[in-house]
mmCIF file of C-alpha atoms in Angstrom:
data_model
loop_
_atom_site.group_PDB
_atom_site.id
_atom_site.type_symbol
_atom_site.label_atom_id
_atom_site.label_comp_id
_atom_site.label_asym_id
_atom_site.label_seq_id
_atom_site.Cartn_x
_atom_site.Cartn_y
_atom_site.Cartn_z
ATOM 1 C CA MET A 1 24.445 -18.482 -1.151
ATOM 2 C CA ILE A 2 21.264 -16.473 -0.731
ATOM 3 C CA PHE A 3 21.322 -14.502 -3.984
ATOM 4 C CA PRO A 4 21.009 -17.550 -6.285
ATOM 5 C CA ALA A 5 18.174 -18.892 -4.123
ATOM 6 C CA LEU A 6 16.353 -15.553 -4.297
ATOM 7 C CA GLU A 7 16.922 -15.356 -8.030
ATOM 8 C CA LYS A 8 15.540 -18.885 -8.468
ATOM 9 C CA THR A 9 12.492 -18.021 -6.354
ATOM 10 C CA LEU A 10 11.844 -14.824 -8.299
ATOM 11 C CA ARG A 11 12.156 -16.664 -11.613
ATOM 12 C CA GLU A 12 9.710 -19.290 -10.333
ATOM 13 C CA GLN A 13 7.265 -16.586 -9.265
ATOM 14 C CA THR A 14 7.546 -14.967 -12.693
ATOM 15 C CA ARG A 15 6.866 -18.285 -14.401
ATOM 16 C CA LEU A 16 3.859 -18.956 -12.172
ATOM 17 C CA VAL A 17 2.382 -15.505 -12.773
ATOM 18 C CA LYS A 18 2.752 -15.928 -16.542
ATOM 19 C CA GLU A 19 1.127 -19.352 -16.324
ATOM 20 C CA ALA A 20 -1.716 -17.930 -14.224
ATOM 21 C CA LEU A 21 -2.300 -15.186 -16.799
ATOM 22 C CA THR A 22 -2.416 -17.765 -19.580
ATOM 23 C CA ILE A 23 -4.950 -19.808 -17.624
ATOM 24 C CA GLU A 24 -7.072 -16.697 -17.052
ATOM 25 C CA LYS A 25 -7.111 -16.073 -20.820
ATOM 26 C CA ASP A 26 -8.082 -19.708 -21.378
ATOM 27 C CA LYS A 27 -10.835 -19.341 -18.789
ATOM 28 C CA GLY A 28 -12.161 -16.356 -20.732
ATOM 29 C CA ARG A 29 -12.314 -18.486 -23.865
ATOM 30 C CA ALA A 30 -14.031 -21.287 -21.949
ATOM 31 C CA ILE A 31 -16.627 -18.823 -20.660
ATOM 32 C CA ALA A 32 -17.189 -17.500 -24.188
ATOM 33 C CA GLU A 33 -17.619 -21.084 -25.451
ATOM 34 C CA ALA A 34 -19.871 -21.938 -22.465
ATOM 35 C CA ASN A 35 -17.603 -24.896 -21.699
ATOM 36 C CA GLY A 36 -18.233 -25.463 -17.989
ATOM 37 C CA LYS A 37 -16.122 -28.607 -17.781
ATOM 38 C CA LYS A 38 -13.053 -26.840 -19.152
ATOM 39 C CA LEU A 39 -13.729 -23.827 -16.915
ATOM 40 C CA ASN A 40 -13.808 -26.035 -13.801
ATOM 41 C CA GLU A 41 -10.636 -27.793 -14.904
ATOM 42 C CA LEU A 42 -8.827 -24.503 -15.483
ATOM 43 C CA SER A 43 -10.071 -23.095 -12.170
ATOM 44 C CA GLY A 44 -8.675 -26.114 -10.323
ATOM 45 C CA HIS A 45 -5.343 -25.741 -12.095
ATOM 46 C CA LEU A 46 -5.289 -22.025 -11.266
ATOM 47 C CA ALA A 47 -5.942 -22.813 -7.590
ATOM 48 C CA SER A 48 -2.863 -25.071 -7.511
ATOM 49 C CA ILE A 49 -0.784 -22.348 -9.195
ATOM 50 C CA ILE A 50 -1.926 -19.844 -6.579
ATOM 51 C CA GLU A 51 -0.854 -22.253 -3.834
ATOM 52 C CA ASP A 52 2.554 -22.574 -5.519
ATOM 53 C CA LEU A 53 2.758 -18.782 -5.750
ATOM 54 C CA GLU A 54 2.052 -18.474 -2.033
ATOM 55 C CA LYS A 55 4.804 -20.981 -1.259
ATOM 56 C CA ALA A 56 7.237 -19.148 -3.534
ATOM 57 C CA GLU A 57 6.338 -15.833 -1.906
ATOM 58 C CA GLN A 58 7.019 -17.295 1.530
ATOM 59 C CA GLU A 59 10.368 -18.597 0.259
ATOM 60 C CA ARG A 60 11.170 -15.124 -1.069
ATOM 61 C CA ILE A 61 10.290 -13.528 2.268
ATOM 62 C CA ASP A 62 12.398 -16.070 4.149
ATOM 63 C CA GLY A 63 15.301 -15.530 1.739
ATOM 64 C CA CYS A 64 15.106 -11.765 2.213
ATOM 65 C CA ARG A 65 15.090 -12.201 5.980
ATOM 66 C CA ARG A 66 18.174 -14.438 5.793
ATOM 67 C CA LEU A 67 19.860 -11.921 3.534
ATOM 68 C CA GLN A 68 19.018 -9.106 5.926
ATOM 69 C CA LYS A 69 20.548 -11.064 8.814
ATOM 70 C CA GLN A 70 23.722 -11.772 6.844
ATOM 71 C CA ARG A 71 24.010 -8.358 5.190
ATOM 72 C CA PRO A 72 22.080 -5.742 7.180
ATOM 73 C CA ASP A 73 24.106 -3.037 5.435
ATOM 74 C CA LEU A 74 22.159 -3.732 2.231
ATOM 75 C CA PHE A 75 18.924 -2.758 3.956
ATOM 76 C CA GLU A 76 20.103 0.228 5.974
ATOM 77 C CA THR A 77 21.318 2.448 3.168
ATOM 78 C CA LYS A 78 19.648 5.805 2.741
ATOM 79 C CA SER A 79 19.160 7.201 -0.695
ATOM 80 C CA ASP A 80 19.057 10.821 -1.693
ATOM 81 C CA LEU A 81 17.735 9.970 -5.152
ATOM 82 C CA ARG A 82 15.025 12.210 -6.492
ATOM 83 C CA ALA A 83 12.542 11.438 -9.234
ATOM 84 C CA SER A 84 14.462 13.744 -11.553
ATOM 85 C CA ASP A 85 17.592 11.639 -10.966
ATOM 86 C CA LEU A 86 15.705 8.503 -11.925
ATOM 87 C CA MET A 87 14.268 10.138 -15.035
ATOM 88 C CA HIS A 88 17.786 11.282 -15.995
ATOM 89 C CA ALA A 89 19.076 7.719 -15.537
ATOM 90 C CA LEU A 90 16.274 6.444 -17.783
ATOM 91 C CA ASP A 91 17.198 9.070 -20.389
ATOM 92 C CA LEU A 92 20.822 7.893 -20.310
ATOM 93 C CA LEU A 93 19.766 4.279 -20.730
ATOM 94 C CA GLU A 94 17.498 5.216 -23.613
ATOM 95 C CA GLU A 95 20.368 7.066 -25.315
ATOM 96 C CA GLN A 96 22.359 3.826 -25.143
ATOM 97 C CA GLY A 97 19.579 1.953 -26.892
ATOM 98 C CA VAL A 98 18.002 0.290 -23.866
ATOM 99 C CA PRO A 99 14.188 0.240 -24.177
ATOM 100 C CA VAL A 100 12.892 1.983 -21.052
ATOM 101 C CA ASP A 101 9.336 2.908 -21.995
ATOM 102 C CA GLN A 102 7.837 0.505 -19.455
ATOM 103 C CA GLU A 103 10.186 1.704 -16.730
ATOM 104 C CA ARG A 104 9.353 5.335 -17.513
ATOM 105 C CA ASP A 105 5.625 4.553 -17.360
ATOM 106 C CA LEU A 106 6.112 2.654 -14.108
ATOM 107 C CA LEU A 107 8.083 5.535 -12.610
ATOM 108 C CA SER A 108 5.351 7.971 -13.640
ATOM 109 C CA LEU A 109 2.733 5.765 -11.983
ATOM 110 C CA LEU A 110 4.844 5.480 -8.853
ATOM 111 C CA LEU A 111 5.241 9.254 -8.716
ATOM 112 C CA LEU A 112 1.471 9.682 -9.051
ATOM 113 C CA ASP A 113 0.958 7.176 -6.250
ATOM 114 C CA LEU A 114 3.515 9.008 -4.132
ATOM 115 C CA ARG A 115 1.709 12.316 -4.678
ATOM 116 C CA LYS A 116 -1.594 10.657 -3.737
ATOM 117 C CA LEU A 117 -0.022 9.237 -0.584
ATOM 118 C CA GLN A 118 1.383 12.651 0.322
ATOM 119 C CA MET A 119 -2.043 14.206 -0.202
ATOM 120 C CA LEU A 120 -3.710 11.509 1.908
ATOM 121 C CA ASN A 121 -1.072 11.990 4.572
ATOM 122 C CA GLN A 122 -1.829 15.731 4.661
ATOM 123 C CA GLU A 123 -5.572 15.044 4.831
ATOM 124 C CA ASN A 124 -4.990 12.595 7.688
ATOM 125 C CA GLN A 125 -2.838 15.152 9.481
ATOM 126 C CA ASN A 126 -5.600 17.762 9.108
ATOM 127 C CA ALA A 127 -8.193 15.277 10.357
ATOM 128 C CA LEU A 128 -6.013 14.473 13.369
ATOM 129 C CA GLU A 129 -5.685 18.172 14.172
ATOM 130 C CA ARG A 130 -9.476 18.627 13.950
ATOM 131 C CA ALA A 131 -10.028 15.551 16.111
ATOM 132 C CA SER A 132 -7.540 16.856 18.658
ATOM 133 C CA SER A 133 -9.307 20.212 18.742
ATOM 134 C CA ASN A 134 -12.698 18.525 19.136
ATOM 135 C CA LEU A 135 -11.362 16.284 21.869
ATOM 136 C CA ASN A 136 -9.944 19.265 23.739
ATOM 137 C CA THR A 137 -13.328 21.009 23.472
ATOM 138 C CA VAL A 138 -15.114 17.953 24.825
ATOM 139 C CA LEU A 139 -12.616 17.627 27.665
ATOM 140 C CA GLU A 140 -13.097 21.305 28.546
ATOM 141 C CA GLN A 141 -16.855 20.841 28.566
ATOM 142 C CA ALA A 142 -16.570 17.735 30.708
ATOM 143 C CA SER A 143 -14.359 19.530 33.212
ATOM 144 C CA GLY A 144 -16.876 22.393 33.568
ATOM 145 C CA ASN A 145 -14.427 25.115 32.555
ATOM 146 C CA ASP A 146 -16.269 26.170 29.424
ATOM 147 C CA LYS A 147 -18.892 28.843 28.915
ATOM 148 C CA MET A 148 -22.526 27.849 28.788
ATOM 149 C CA TYR A 149 -25.234 29.178 26.479
ATOM 150 C CA SER A 150 -28.098 31.072 28.037
ATOM 151 C CA PRO A 151 -31.376 31.913 26.338
ATOM 152 C CA ALA A 152 -30.869 35.617 27.061
ATOM 153 C CA GLY A 153 -27.966 35.624 24.619
ATOM 154 C CA SER A 154 -25.233 36.339 27.100
ATOM 155 C CA GLU A 155 -22.741 33.748 28.178
ATOM 156 C CA LYS A 156 -22.623 32.523 31.736
ATOM 157 C CA LYS A 157 -19.978 30.513 33.487
ATOM 158 C CA LYS A 158 -21.142 26.995 34.269
ATOM 159 C CA SER A 159 -21.885 26.292 37.845
ATOM 160 C CA GLY A 160 -20.393 23.246 39.451
ATOM 161 C CA ARG A 161 -23.837 21.604 39.491
ATOM 162 C CA PRO A 162 -25.059 19.311 36.677
ATOM 163 C CA ALA A 163 -27.879 20.605 34.472
ATOM 164 C CA LEU A 164 -31.428 19.476 35.185
ATOM 165 C CA ILE A 165 -33.522 18.426 32.189
ATOM 166 C CA LEU A 166 -37.303 18.444 32.645
ATOM 167 C CA ASN A 167 -39.833 16.542 30.502
ATOM 168 C CA ALA A 168 -37.139 14.840 28.402
ATOM 169 C CA THR A 169 -38.045 11.812 26.351
ATOM 170 C CA VAL A 170 -35.498 9.497 24.902
#
């Protein structure tokens, strides 16, 4: 079955991440002690853990793909949950004695990230609108349908002939 395999892979990834964090702490101590030999040894061990993490991640991805092929209904559900619903669920869990401080903090961070993404999306949309407007202006100028500046201060329609530039240096 796929679920036990995914669970095993996730547990392995968790173990590897914890081991990598421990090695990073040990590396900090080795740096503080100026123990280059130990630092090199720990760095080599960390490199092998990272390779194992990459393999476990690929296994997780493959497992999720197999699960999606077997049970596409699990991946196609739409949720109408709002952040307030999630906060309410955390409140209910907390009332039952389940420690949810980390989950609440994580949800708050996710909401901040979501707001940032929405803001960036709006900024990108505005930039696209400006770019579209600029592109339309350039296309109008290239087609010769725009008005041309004249030194006298009045606008003239462009003639069909290209402009002649005298004494120009590039």
